XYZ file of C-alpha atoms in Angstrom:
364
model
C 15.426 42.697 2.403
C 13.193 41.516 -0.423
C 9.347 40.952 -0.080
C 6.697 38.378 -0.564
C 2.852 39.356 -1.971
C -0.202 37.342 -1.475
C -1.808 35.501 -4.227
C -4.505 33.680 -2.164
C -6.204 34.113 0.788
C -9.136 31.708 2.305
C -10.982 31.393 5.350
C -11.389 27.569 4.216
C -15.316 27.888 5.527
C -14.122 28.204 9.075
C -16.590 29.429 11.928
C -15.975 32.702 12.830
C -13.430 33.781 15.802
C -11.482 30.348 14.738
C -7.768 30.593 15.133
C -5.108 28.414 12.611
C -3.069 26.178 14.471
C -0.590 24.318 11.971
C -0.115 24.068 8.751
C 1.551 20.559 7.070
C 1.943 19.206 3.697
C 0.347 16.024 2.599
C 1.482 14.585 -0.634
C 0.010 17.192 -3.212
C -2.537 18.964 -0.400
C -2.185 20.714 2.619
C -3.820 19.979 6.036
C -4.214 22.127 8.775
C -6.301 22.209 12.217
C -7.991 24.924 13.876
C -9.644 26.014 17.036
C -13.070 24.533 15.990
C -11.330 21.089 16.393
C -11.513 20.705 12.915
C -8.944 18.902 10.197
C -9.256 20.415 7.019
C -7.665 19.327 3.775
C -7.424 21.698 0.868
C -5.765 22.433 -2.489
C -2.267 24.522 -2.203
C -2.788 26.606 -5.511
C -6.638 28.057 -4.670
C -6.684 27.064 -0.808
C -10.033 25.799 -1.817
C -11.483 23.265 0.580
C -13.323 19.939 -0.390
C -15.942 19.373 1.652
C -15.389 15.671 1.701
C -11.872 16.614 2.943
C -13.220 18.426 6.381
C -13.018 16.157 9.505
C -15.173 17.675 11.969
C -14.470 17.514 16.092
C -11.280 15.217 15.522
C -10.543 16.127 19.423
C -12.008 17.960 22.278
C -9.366 20.745 22.133
C -6.717 19.621 18.804
C -3.406 20.724 19.692
C -0.768 18.603 17.030
C -0.445 17.926 13.406
C 1.743 15.362 11.953
C 2.695 13.739 8.880
C 2.544 9.488 9.147
C 2.853 9.351 5.264
C 2.951 11.192 2.630
C 2.409 8.776 -0.305
C -0.310 7.356 1.991
C -1.801 10.479 2.900
C -1.984 9.904 6.384
C -1.857 12.189 9.410
C -2.155 12.055 13.091
C -3.780 14.533 15.560
C -3.735 14.867 19.369
C -5.781 16.651 21.303
C -6.238 17.485 25.170
C -8.533 14.608 25.640
C -5.954 12.288 25.880
C -6.086 10.985 22.393
C -3.655 10.350 19.247
C -5.773 9.690 16.252
C -4.631 8.343 12.784
C -6.630 9.780 9.634
C -6.508 8.364 6.021
C -7.051 11.447 4.182
C -8.438 9.665 1.007
C -10.697 7.391 2.757
C -11.928 10.122 5.409
C -11.767 7.454 7.947
C -10.050 7.254 11.254
C -7.418 4.216 11.147
C -5.827 4.026 14.685
C -6.218 5.588 18.074
C -3.972 5.948 21.179
C -4.630 6.793 24.287
C -2.863 8.383 27.328
C -3.727 5.930 30.579
C -4.228 8.779 32.920
C -6.272 10.936 30.116
C -3.826 13.614 30.606
C -4.008 16.161 27.827
C -1.802 15.787 24.814
C 0.595 18.977 24.113
C 2.882 17.654 21.744
C 3.320 14.864 19.057
C 6.329 13.660 16.635
C 6.209 11.139 14.088
C 10.160 9.376 13.643
C 11.432 9.124 10.239
C 9.813 6.252 8.184
C 6.421 6.717 10.045
C 7.198 3.332 12.189
C 6.896 5.216 16.096
C 5.028 8.230 17.221
C 5.580 9.846 20.552
C 3.549 12.161 22.372
C 3.991 14.446 25.502
C 1.359 15.581 28.217
C 0.438 17.985 30.023
C 1.398 17.779 33.475
C -1.532 16.086 35.246
C -1.710 14.823 39.089
C 2.121 15.843 39.446
C 3.346 13.793 36.214
C 4.320 14.859 32.853
C 5.166 11.961 30.720
C 6.277 11.045 27.147
C 4.765 8.281 25.743
C 6.326 6.248 22.503
C 4.189 3.940 20.491
C 5.064 1.310 17.572
C 2.642 1.956 14.975
C 3.392 -1.516 13.736
C 1.895 -2.525 16.880
C -0.108 0.194 18.854
C -1.907 -1.669 21.276
C 0.302 -0.494 23.905
C 3.190 2.139 24.303
C 6.494 0.680 23.942
C 8.411 3.424 25.656
C 6.784 5.814 28.550
C 8.799 8.755 30.245
C 7.585 10.093 33.620
C 10.529 11.652 35.494
C 13.000 13.497 32.710
C 10.375 16.410 33.068
C 8.462 18.190 35.552
C 6.343 20.654 33.554
C 4.227 20.166 30.615
C 5.850 18.614 27.586
C 5.552 21.403 24.740
C 7.876 20.077 22.319
C 8.874 16.433 20.379
C 11.111 16.224 17.741
C 12.871 13.142 15.686
C 16.215 13.141 14.875
C 16.208 13.928 10.969
C 18.334 10.681 9.810
C 18.480 8.712 13.673
C 15.072 7.325 13.986
C 15.752 6.237 17.900
C 16.880 9.719 18.946
C 14.126 12.076 20.158
C 14.085 15.518 21.370
C 11.670 17.002 23.905
C 11.206 20.335 25.599
C 9.016 21.537 28.763
C 8.090 24.319 30.682
C 10.766 23.549 33.039
C 13.263 24.703 30.623
C 15.123 21.637 29.951
C 15.342 20.038 26.043
C 16.295 16.431 26.742
C 17.320 14.351 24.155
C 16.566 10.388 24.439
C 17.808 7.070 22.709
C 14.815 5.320 22.993
C 16.532 1.691 21.788
C 17.192 1.915 25.926
C 14.791 0.306 28.043
C 15.718 2.052 31.226
C 14.185 5.865 31.249
C 17.524 6.664 33.127
C 19.894 5.489 30.719
C 17.705 6.482 27.707
C 18.324 9.850 28.601
C 21.714 10.580 26.606
C 21.919 14.762 27.007
C 20.208 17.284 28.798
C 19.890 21.123 27.714
C 19.004 23.726 30.356
C 17.541 26.741 28.423
C 16.797 28.090 31.618
C 13.262 29.426 30.433
C 9.811 27.944 29.425
C 10.403 25.962 26.070
C 7.738 26.808 23.289
C 9.704 25.317 20.479
C 12.567 23.142 20.155
C 14.222 20.551 17.326
C 16.635 19.851 15.129
C 18.095 22.221 12.454
C 20.961 19.704 11.725
C 22.012 15.925 12.713
C 24.020 17.551 15.715
C 22.731 20.874 16.205
C 19.255 21.960 17.782
C 17.618 25.048 18.608
C 15.412 26.117 21.631
C 12.788 29.095 21.769
C 11.163 29.663 24.879
C 7.796 31.358 25.581
C 9.294 34.585 26.352
C 11.376 34.650 22.871
C 15.051 33.656 24.385
C 16.753 31.877 21.205
C 19.607 29.460 21.911
C 21.470 26.917 19.665
C 22.816 24.119 21.161
C 25.503 21.195 19.576
C 24.815 17.500 20.338
C 27.355 15.545 21.372
C 25.672 12.381 20.117
C 26.835 8.766 20.510
C 28.038 7.629 17.165
C 27.938 10.710 15.319
C 31.198 10.340 13.775
C 33.038 13.147 15.777
C 34.279 12.784 19.371
C 35.619 15.699 21.712
C 36.148 15.857 25.329
C 34.953 19.369 25.711
C 31.149 20.766 25.165
C 31.119 23.880 22.836
C 29.225 26.655 24.186
C 25.905 26.743 22.698
C 25.294 30.590 20.616
C 22.620 32.668 22.735
C 20.988 34.827 20.663
C 18.501 36.211 23.946
C 15.556 38.280 23.457
C 14.648 37.994 19.563
C 12.512 41.192 20.158
C 14.736 43.866 20.218
C 17.179 42.248 18.169
C 14.827 41.994 15.257
C 12.600 44.613 16.476
C 9.326 42.418 16.198
C 6.886 41.307 19.200
C 6.863 37.765 18.972
C 8.719 34.860 17.226
C 6.429 32.029 15.763
C 8.953 29.658 15.269
C 12.225 28.541 13.688
C 11.028 26.724 10.226
C 12.794 24.470 7.981
C 13.141 24.856 4.606
C 15.221 22.222 2.006
C 18.037 22.043 4.765
C 17.645 25.968 5.497
C 16.549 26.952 8.527
C 14.413 30.506 9.039
C 13.460 32.596 11.886
C 9.817 33.654 11.557
C 9.546 37.026 13.358
C 5.961 38.628 13.717
C 4.645 42.376 14.932
C 0.944 42.636 15.157
C 1.192 46.106 15.763
C 2.547 46.730 12.394
C 1.086 43.830 10.634
C 4.280 42.320 9.492
C 5.913 39.100 9.357
C 9.793 38.725 8.516
C 11.367 35.425 7.428
C 15.155 35.867 8.723
C 17.630 32.665 7.581
C 19.878 31.121 9.645
C 23.540 30.551 8.376
C 26.413 28.475 9.563
C 29.955 30.100 8.482
C 32.380 29.710 12.023
C 29.145 29.425 13.821
C 25.419 30.034 13.955
C 24.369 33.544 13.088
C 21.222 35.204 11.117
C 21.785 36.274 7.516
C 19.457 39.615 7.591
C 20.646 40.567 4.270
C 18.055 37.737 2.617
C 15.229 38.931 4.986
C 11.839 38.582 3.736
C 9.191 40.548 4.548
C 5.190 39.793 4.686
C 3.302 43.061 4.595
C -0.181 43.132 5.956
C 0.487 39.646 7.453
C -3.089 38.547 8.977
C -3.688 42.223 10.096
C -3.134 42.795 13.482
C -3.485 39.187 14.476
C -0.824 36.655 15.601
C 0.696 34.413 13.204
C 0.633 30.751 14.593
C 1.839 28.615 12.045
C 3.901 29.459 8.549
C 5.136 26.346 6.359
C 7.328 26.726 3.291
C 7.001 24.788 0.268
C 10.409 25.344 -1.322
C 9.647 23.288 -4.565
C 7.253 25.891 -5.528
C 8.724 28.729 -3.003
C 5.461 29.463 -1.833
C 5.258 30.405 1.736
C 1.850 29.289 3.641
C 0.692 31.196 6.863
C -2.278 30.741 9.151
C -2.977 32.956 11.929
C -5.479 34.320 14.521
C -7.705 35.861 12.021
C -8.701 32.288 10.948
C -7.455 32.489 7.434
C -4.831 31.090 5.148
C -2.867 33.157 3.277
C -0.334 31.960 0.128
C 2.648 34.274 -0.644
C 5.452 34.231 -2.925
C 8.756 36.511 -3.421
C 8.272 39.606 -5.309
C 8.963 38.827 -8.822
C 11.027 42.030 -9.029
C 12.781 40.942 -6.121
C 16.367 39.500 -6.548
C 17.869 35.903 -5.635
C 17.835 36.688 -2.012
C 14.273 35.597 -2.026
C 14.791 32.245 -3.114
C 13.559 29.456 -0.196
C 16.016 26.803 -1.591
C 18.970 25.186 0.383
C 21.712 27.768 0.881
C 23.580 26.177 3.756
C 27.275 26.144 4.565
C 28.609 23.016 5.598
C 28.413 22.280 9.146
C 31.967 22.270 10.932
C 32.076 21.689 15.060
C 33.190 23.808 17.411
C 34.954 22.530 20.415
C 34.743 25.277 23.256
C 34.541 24.210 26.813
C 31.212 24.995 28.849
C 30.732 22.613 32.026
C 27.412 23.969 33.192
C 25.308 23.665 29.841
C 24.222 19.965 30.157
C 23.131 20.463 34.413
C 19.577 20.147 34.143
C 19.369 22.676 37.433
């Protein structure tokens, strides 16, 4: 195990008792949303906020933040008010507004590679949870709406890293769905269903074929997809890798998320009672496993408050964390630590398993 040490910390001039929800890299800056409903842009070295880059009241109940274009410095936010809004961080102006036609709260948001499409997922409202998709080149109306694929809150959305037509959704109904958004019919567009059997907190792509699912009760599994046109085919479905409840396995109290870093993936595990955060790399050899020898520990991480978000800048080997104490911390690996603290790509080439499991893709 190696360690990381903080070199900067900042409350970003937030009101007292604010929570940091999310951190994203935008060009040469970082952006964050917080419980005071603000969007703030700050310097990645000093963590100082420019007053010209504080967007107050971006939503009534902001929930999501995503990049639209790194080069153009534009981001998209969504909130419980049923709106998604695009912001030009250089001009400080709102450039686009999307709305749910039933004003259902948006809980999840994803932007397709290339920034041409956006998907938003709603809270269960009037017995309906919806995934809506817009083409940002003609955003007047949504181009697709999935209303039958989930029967509870849509808590996660993620686009495939290289195929902009493939979309993942996760819900508190325990399902992770995979869609081909080029197919107009909702039933036909649903090409794969993964039953995690527990309310989805986070889910996303680890590789072109592998997705992870993390539940609200900290159950983690990794699934191998059988996407059409993926280049490999098999009549059998590989078993998921079921890690189970991560709390006893990692001696932690909660999982923040699985965090990407230059092709690597790391489990962010926190313990507020000991004020620690650990990053545990995932590696693929004969199967996915945790590389405990390369664990990085962040001692004193946000004191006894919960860490809400982790962002890794692999180019500078800097890790940014935000928490319920309302502060941003910037960390770097201890200079005395060995190379295991490096946050660069180390993945072994992925090979596909072929173990049958006839029940994995049954919704119920």
